[in-house]
mmCIF file with all atom_site columns, C-alpha atoms in Angstrom:
data_model
loop_
_atom_site.group_PDB
_atom_site.id
_atom_site.type_symbol
_atom_site.label_atom_id
_atom_site.label_alt_id
_atom_site.label_comp_id
_atom_site.label_asym_id
_atom_site.label_entity_id
_atom_site.label_seq_id
_atom_site.pdbx_PDB_ins_code
_atom_site.Cartn_x
_atom_site.Cartn_y
_atom_site.Cartn_z
_atom_site.occupancy
_atom_site.B_iso_or_equiv
_atom_site.pdbx_formal_charge
_atom_site.auth_seq_id
_atom_site.auth_comp_id
_atom_site.auth_asym_id
_atom_site.auth_atom_id
_atom_site.pdbx_PDB_model_num
ATOM 1   C CA . MET A 1 1   ? -7.400  12.703 -2.994  1.00 68.00 ? 1   MET A CA 1
ATOM 2   C CA . THR A 1 2   ? -7.649  15.456 -5.777  1.00 78.00 ? 2   THR A CA 1
ATOM 3   C CA . TYR A 1 3   ? -5.011  16.863 -8.094  1.00 89.00 ? 3   TYR A CA 1
ATOM 4   C CA . SER A 1 4   ? -7.577  19.590 -9.346  1.00 90.00 ? 4   SER A CA 1
ATOM 5   C CA . VAL A 1 5   ? -5.802  22.582 -7.469  1.00 92.00 ? 5   VAL A CA 1
ATOM 6   C CA . SER A 1 6   ? -2.449  21.961 -8.436  1.00 95.00 ? 6   SER A CA 1
ATOM 7   C CA . ALA A 1 7   ? -2.636  24.582 -11.746 1.00 95.00 ? 7   ALA A CA 1
ATOM 8   C CA . ALA A 1 8   ? -4.094  27.084 -9.519  1.00 96.00 ? 8   ALA A CA 1
ATOM 9   C CA . LEU A 1 9   ? -1.456  26.307 -6.720  1.00 97.00 ? 9   LEU A CA 1
ATOM 10  C CA . GLN A 1 10  ? 1.314   26.887 -9.337  1.00 97.00 ? 10  GLN A CA 1
ATOM 11  C CA . GLN A 1 11  ? -0.326  29.539 -10.684 1.00 97.00 ? 11  GLN A CA 1
ATOM 12  C CA . ALA A 1 12  ? -0.481  31.543 -7.525  1.00 97.00 ? 12  ALA A CA 1
ATOM 13  C CA . VAL A 1 13  ? 3.431   30.244 -6.657  1.00 98.00 ? 13  VAL A CA 1
ATOM 14  C CA . TYR A 1 14  ? 4.475   31.941 -9.896  1.00 97.00 ? 14  TYR A CA 1
ATOM 15  C CA . GLU A 1 15  ? 2.286   35.619 -9.218  1.00 97.00 ? 15  GLU A CA 1
ATOM 16  C CA . ARG A 1 16  ? 3.584   35.874 -6.077  1.00 97.00 ? 16  ARG A CA 1
ATOM 17  C CA . LEU A 1 17  ? 7.552   35.390 -7.129  1.00 98.00 ? 17  LEU A CA 1
ATOM 18  C CA . SER A 1 18  ? 6.773   37.417 -10.259 1.00 97.00 ? 18  SER A CA 1
ATOM 19  C CA . ASP A 1 19  ? 5.180   40.216 -8.264  1.00 96.00 ? 19  ASP A CA 1
ATOM 20  C CA . ASP A 1 20  ? 7.590   40.265 -5.574  1.00 97.00 ? 20  ASP A CA 1
ATOM 21  C CA . ALA A 1 21  ? 9.917   43.245 -5.501  1.00 97.00 ? 21  ALA A CA 1
ATOM 22  C CA . ALA A 1 22  ? 12.117  42.098 -3.468  1.00 97.00 ? 22  ALA A CA 1
ATOM 23  C CA . LEU A 1 23  ? 12.810  39.008 -6.002  1.00 97.00 ? 23  LEU A CA 1
ATOM 24  C CA . SER A 1 24  ? 12.723  41.389 -8.719  1.00 97.00 ? 24  SER A CA 1
ATOM 25  C CA . GLY A 1 25  ? 15.429  43.664 -8.017  1.00 96.00 ? 25  GLY A CA 1
ATOM 26  C CA . ILE A 1 26  ? 17.557  40.766 -7.903  1.00 96.00 ? 26  ILE A CA 1
ATOM 27  C CA . VAL A 1 27  ? 16.414  38.615 -10.918 1.00 96.00 ? 27  VAL A CA 1
ATOM 28  C CA . GLY A 1 28  ? 14.746  41.623 -13.106 1.00 94.00 ? 28  GLY A CA 1
ATOM 29  C CA . GLY A 1 29  ? 11.683  39.656 -13.605 1.00 91.00 ? 29  GLY A CA 1
ATOM 30  C CA . ALA A 1 30  ? 13.354  36.741 -14.579 1.00 96.00 ? 30  ALA A CA 1
ATOM 31  C CA . VAL A 1 31  ? 10.961  34.069 -13.119 1.00 97.00 ? 31  VAL A CA 1
ATOM 32  C CA . PHE A 1 32  ? 10.020  30.870 -15.360 1.00 96.00 ? 32  PHE A CA 1
ATOM 33  C CA . ASP A 1 33  ? 7.366   28.210 -15.355 1.00 91.00 ? 33  ASP A CA 1
ATOM 34  C CA . GLY A 1 34  ? 9.891   26.505 -17.726 1.00 84.00 ? 34  GLY A CA 1
ATOM 35  C CA . VAL A 1 35  ? 12.831  27.820 -18.392 1.00 82.00 ? 35  VAL A CA 1
ATOM 36  C CA . PRO A 1 36  ? 12.850  28.947 -21.926 1.00 80.00 ? 36  PRO A CA 1
ATOM 37  C CA . PRO A 1 37  ? 15.224  27.824 -24.621 1.00 88.00 ? 37  PRO A CA 1
ATOM 38  C CA . GLY A 1 38  ? 18.309  29.701 -25.718 1.00 89.00 ? 38  GLY A CA 1
ATOM 39  C CA . ILE A 1 39  ? 20.190  32.199 -23.949 1.00 90.00 ? 39  ILE A CA 1
ATOM 40  C CA . VAL A 1 40  ? 18.832  32.645 -20.029 1.00 89.00 ? 40  VAL A CA 1
ATOM 41  C CA . PRO A 1 41  ? 19.709  35.921 -17.688 1.00 93.00 ? 41  PRO A CA 1
ATOM 42  C CA . PRO A 1 42  ? 22.498  35.537 -15.666 1.00 94.00 ? 42  PRO A CA 1
ATOM 43  C CA . ILE A 1 43  ? 20.091  34.562 -12.561 1.00 96.00 ? 43  ILE A CA 1
ATOM 44  C CA . TYR A 1 44  ? 16.976  33.493 -12.589 1.00 96.00 ? 44  TYR A CA 1
ATOM 45  C CA . VAL A 1 45  ? 14.288  31.557 -10.642 1.00 97.00 ? 45  VAL A CA 1
ATOM 46  C CA . ALA A 1 46  ? 12.280  28.524 -12.192 1.00 96.00 ? 46  ALA A CA 1
ATOM 47  C CA . ILE A 1 47  ? 9.283   26.563 -10.973 1.00 96.00 ? 47  ILE A CA 1
ATOM 48  C CA . GLY A 1 48  ? 10.644  22.986 -10.561 1.00 92.00 ? 48  GLY A CA 1
ATOM 49  C CA . GLU A 1 49  ? 9.303   19.108 -9.665  1.00 94.00 ? 49  GLU A CA 1
ATOM 50  C CA . GLU A 1 50  ? 6.212   18.763 -7.682  1.00 95.00 ? 50  GLU A CA 1
ATOM 51  C CA . ARG A 1 51  ? 5.006   15.654 -5.647  1.00 96.00 ? 51  ARG A CA 1
ATOM 52  C CA . ALA A 1 52  ? 1.418   15.193 -4.354  1.00 94.00 ? 52  ALA A CA 1
ATOM 53  C CA . THR A 1 53  ? -0.209  12.930 -2.134  1.00 91.00 ? 53  THR A CA 1
ATOM 54  C CA . ASP A 1 54  ? -3.705  12.596 -0.628  1.00 87.00 ? 54  ASP A CA 1
ATOM 55  C CA . ARG A 1 55  ? -4.514  14.567 2.384   1.00 85.00 ? 55  ARG A CA 1
ATOM 56  C CA . SER A 1 56  ? -8.421  14.467 2.339   1.00 83.00 ? 56  SER A CA 1
ATOM 57  C CA . ASP A 1 57  ? -9.916  15.420 5.369   1.00 78.00 ? 57  ASP A CA 1
ATOM 58  C CA . TYR A 1 58  ? -13.865 15.294 6.917   1.00 77.00 ? 58  TYR A CA 1
ATOM 59  C CA . GLY A 1 59  ? -15.226 14.758 3.465   1.00 78.00 ? 59  GLY A CA 1
ATOM 60  C CA . GLU A 1 60  ? -12.971 17.227 2.036   1.00 82.00 ? 60  GLU A CA 1
ATOM 61  C CA . ARG A 1 61  ? -10.758 16.543 -1.180  1.00 88.00 ? 61  ARG A CA 1
ATOM 62  C CA . GLY A 1 62  ? -7.339  17.509 -0.381  1.00 90.00 ? 62  GLY A CA 1
ATOM 63  C CA . ALA A 1 63  ? -3.414  17.004 -0.990  1.00 91.00 ? 63  ALA A CA 1
ATOM 64  C CA . LEU A 1 64  ? -0.137  18.302 0.099   1.00 95.00 ? 64  LEU A CA 1
ATOM 65  C CA . HIS A 1 65  ? 1.789   19.382 -2.886  1.00 96.00 ? 65  HIS A CA 1
ATOM 66  C CA . ASP A 1 66  ? 6.048   19.281 -2.213  1.00 97.00 ? 66  ASP A CA 1
ATOM 67  C CA . PHE A 1 67  ? 7.248   21.587 -4.644  1.00 97.00 ? 67  PHE A CA 1
ATOM 68  C CA . GLU A 1 68  ? 10.656  23.376 -5.989  1.00 97.00 ? 68  GLU A CA 1
ATOM 69  C CA . VAL A 1 69  ? 11.334  26.653 -6.534  1.00 98.00 ? 69  VAL A CA 1
ATOM 70  C CA . ALA A 1 70  ? 15.246  26.784 -8.131  1.00 97.00 ? 70  ALA A CA 1
ATOM 71  C CA . VAL A 1 71  ? 17.474  29.592 -8.235  1.00 97.00 ? 71  VAL A CA 1
ATOM 72  C CA . ILE A 1 72  ? 20.172  29.440 -10.926 1.00 95.00 ? 72  ILE A CA 1
ATOM 73  C CA . THR A 1 73  ? 22.890  31.403 -11.855 1.00 94.00 ? 73  THR A CA 1
ATOM 74  C CA . ASP A 1 74  ? 26.359  31.671 -13.896 1.00 91.00 ? 74  ASP A CA 1
ATOM 75  C CA . GLU A 1 75  ? 27.514  34.131 -11.768 1.00 87.00 ? 75  GLU A CA 1
ATOM 76  C CA . ALA A 1 76  ? 30.651  33.260 -9.553  1.00 84.00 ? 76  ALA A CA 1
ATOM 77  C CA . GLY A 1 77  ? 29.718  32.085 -6.007  1.00 86.00 ? 77  GLY A CA 1
ATOM 78  C CA . PHE A 1 78  ? 26.725  31.765 -4.384  1.00 93.00 ? 78  PHE A CA 1
ATOM 79  C CA . ALA A 1 79  ? 26.091  34.811 -2.698  1.00 93.00 ? 79  ALA A CA 1
ATOM 80  C CA . ASP A 1 80  ? 23.875  36.651 -5.062  1.00 94.00 ? 80  ASP A CA 1
ATOM 81  C CA . ALA A 1 81  ? 21.591  33.269 -5.561  1.00 96.00 ? 81  ALA A CA 1
ATOM 82  C CA . LYS A 1 82  ? 21.489  33.231 -1.808  1.00 97.00 ? 82  LYS A CA 1
ATOM 83  C CA . VAL A 1 83  ? 20.137  36.534 -1.735  1.00 97.00 ? 83  VAL A CA 1
ATOM 84  C CA . ALA A 1 84  ? 17.299  35.769 -4.352  1.00 97.00 ? 84  ALA A CA 1
ATOM 85  C CA . ALA A 1 85  ? 16.644  32.408 -2.691  1.00 98.00 ? 85  ALA A CA 1
ATOM 86  C CA . GLY A 1 86  ? 15.631  34.113 0.198   1.00 98.00 ? 86  GLY A CA 1
ATOM 87  C CA . ALA A 1 87  ? 13.674  36.654 -1.312  1.00 98.00 ? 87  ALA A CA 1
ATOM 88  C CA . ALA A 1 88  ? 11.917  34.190 -3.161  1.00 98.00 ? 88  ALA A CA 1
ATOM 89  C CA . SER A 1 89  ? 11.471  32.272 0.395   1.00 98.00 ? 89  SER A CA 1
ATOM 90  C CA . ASP A 1 90  ? 10.459  35.469 2.012   1.00 98.00 ? 90  ASP A CA 1
ATOM 91  C CA . ALA A 1 91  ? 7.789   35.954 -0.775  1.00 97.00 ? 91  ALA A CA 1
ATOM 92  C CA . LEU A 1 92  ? 6.099   32.528 -0.633  1.00 98.00 ? 92  LEU A CA 1
ATOM 93  C CA . LEU A 1 93  ? 5.865   32.666 3.225   1.00 97.00 ? 93  LEU A CA 1
ATOM 94  C CA . SER A 1 94  ? 4.717   36.305 3.682   1.00 95.00 ? 94  SER A CA 1
ATOM 95  C CA . ALA A 1 95  ? 0.880   35.781 3.258   1.00 93.00 ? 95  ALA A CA 1
ATOM 96  C CA . PRO A 1 96  ? -1.627  33.047 2.441   1.00 94.00 ? 96  PRO A CA 1
ATOM 97  C CA . LEU A 1 97  ? -1.487  32.223 -1.193  1.00 95.00 ? 97  LEU A CA 1
ATOM 98  C CA . ILE A 1 98  ? -4.909  32.872 -3.008  1.00 95.00 ? 98  ILE A CA 1
ATOM 99  C CA . LEU A 1 99  ? -5.909  30.343 -5.264  1.00 96.00 ? 99  LEU A CA 1
ATOM 100 C CA . VAL A 1 100 ? -8.424  30.560 -8.706  1.00 96.00 ? 100 VAL A CA 1
ATOM 101 C CA . ARG A 1 101 ? -9.625  27.215 -7.055  1.00 95.00 ? 101 ARG A CA 1
ATOM 102 C CA . GLY A 1 102 ? -9.642  25.586 -4.243  1.00 94.00 ? 102 GLY A CA 1
ATOM 103 C CA . ARG A 1 103 ? -7.862  26.928 -1.138  1.00 93.00 ? 103 ARG A CA 1
ATOM 104 C CA . CYS A 1 104 ? -4.431  26.601 0.574   1.00 95.00 ? 104 CYS A CA 1
ATOM 105 C CA . ASP A 1 105 ? -4.398  26.126 4.158   1.00 93.00 ? 105 ASP A CA 1
ATOM 106 C CA . GLY A 1 106 ? -0.747  26.311 4.920   1.00 95.00 ? 106 GLY A CA 1
ATOM 107 C CA . LEU A 1 107 ? 2.739   26.416 3.045   1.00 97.00 ? 107 LEU A CA 1
ATOM 108 C CA . TRP A 1 108 ? 5.636   25.599 4.562   1.00 98.00 ? 108 TRP A CA 1
ATOM 109 C CA . PHE A 1 109 ? 9.337   25.958 3.624   1.00 98.00 ? 109 PHE A CA 1
ATOM 110 C CA . ARG A 1 110 ? 10.990  22.418 3.905   1.00 98.00 ? 110 ARG A CA 1
ATOM 111 C CA . GLN A 1 111 ? 14.436  22.265 3.318   1.00 97.00 ? 111 GLN A CA 1
ATOM 112 C CA . ALA A 1 112 ? 17.461  23.842 0.338   1.00 97.00 ? 112 ALA A CA 1
ATOM 113 C CA . ARG A 1 113 ? 20.095  22.521 -1.422  1.00 97.00 ? 113 ARG A CA 1
ATOM 114 C CA . ALA A 1 114 ? 22.981  24.828 -2.874  1.00 96.00 ? 114 ALA A CA 1
ATOM 115 C CA . ARG A 1 115 ? 25.489  22.929 -5.245  1.00 94.00 ? 115 ARG A CA 1
ATOM 116 C CA . ARG A 1 116 ? 27.387  23.956 -8.223  1.00 91.00 ? 116 ARG A CA 1
ATOM 117 C CA . THR A 1 117 ? 25.974  21.827 -11.631 1.00 87.00 ? 117 THR A CA 1
ATOM 118 C CA . GLY A 1 118 ? 27.295  21.297 -14.867 1.00 77.00 ? 118 GLY A CA 1
ATOM 119 C CA . ARG A 1 119 ? 30.885  21.898 -16.499 1.00 70.00 ? 119 ARG A CA 1
ATOM 120 C CA . ASN A 1 120 ? 30.825  25.589 -16.243 1.00 75.00 ? 120 ASN A CA 1
ATOM 121 C CA . ASN A 1 121 ? 29.791  25.549 -12.312 1.00 79.00 ? 121 ASN A CA 1
ATOM 122 C CA . THR A 1 122 ? 26.715  27.167 -12.614 1.00 90.00 ? 122 THR A CA 1
ATOM 123 C CA . ARG A 1 123 ? 25.393  27.658 -9.023  1.00 94.00 ? 123 ARG A CA 1
ATOM 124 C CA . ARG A 1 124 ? 21.372  26.430 -8.044  1.00 95.00 ? 124 ARG A CA 1
ATOM 125 C CA . ILE A 1 125 ? 19.747  26.607 -5.082  1.00 97.00 ? 125 ILE A CA 1
ATOM 126 C CA . ASP A 1 126 ? 16.587  24.090 -4.752  1.00 97.00 ? 126 ASP A CA 1
ATOM 127 C CA . LEU A 1 127 ? 13.990  25.406 -2.412  1.00 98.00 ? 127 LEU A CA 1
ATOM 128 C CA . ARG A 1 128 ? 11.164  22.757 -1.356  1.00 98.00 ? 128 ARG A CA 1
ATOM 129 C CA . PHE A 1 129 ? 8.284   23.727 0.310   1.00 98.00 ? 129 PHE A CA 1
ATOM 130 C CA . ARG A 1 130 ? 5.014   22.133 1.285   1.00 97.00 ? 130 ARG A CA 1
ATOM 131 C CA . ALA A 1 131 ? 1.358   23.531 0.268   1.00 97.00 ? 131 ALA A CA 1
ATOM 132 C CA . ARG A 1 132 ? -1.768  21.821 2.114   1.00 95.00 ? 132 ARG A CA 1
ATOM 133 C CA . VAL A 1 133 ? -4.657  22.236 -0.517  1.00 94.00 ? 133 VAL A CA 1
ATOM 134 C CA . PHE A 1 134 ? -8.294  21.723 -0.981  1.00 93.00 ? 134 PHE A CA 1
ATOM 135 C CA . ASP A 1 135 ? -10.809 21.652 -3.560  1.00 92.00 ? 135 ASP A CA 1
ATOM 136 C CA . ASP A 1 136 ? -13.658 23.676 -2.537  1.00 81.00 ? 136 ASP A CA 1
ATOM 137 C CA . ASN A 1 137 ? -15.691 22.742 -5.912  1.00 73.00 ? 137 ASN A CA 1
#
């Protein structure tokens, strides 16, 4: 197993989401690796939790990375959040991710959960993806 490609995978996910025109049209470029302190935009995307497991194969060091991308909004209803979540999913699945280290052999949508959170009924959609990566170093 290797966790050495994790940073490269996260960078590629962040860049793909940040550079996507359809998603930017909805969230105005508010894609965060970590949500900044203070006032946040009314709708934004945040890269969330990750879990990695060994998937080394034929002498290659590899891993499966299950990671989360969240769409969070304080807008009433889920309509805009669902459009943004669809755009995020489309962006990630539109073409293979190019990593600065290693390679991504596959990226799959796993599941989504839409829910209200907190006292002010913030809407949150958690999208879960799985990536299979190998370290070529």
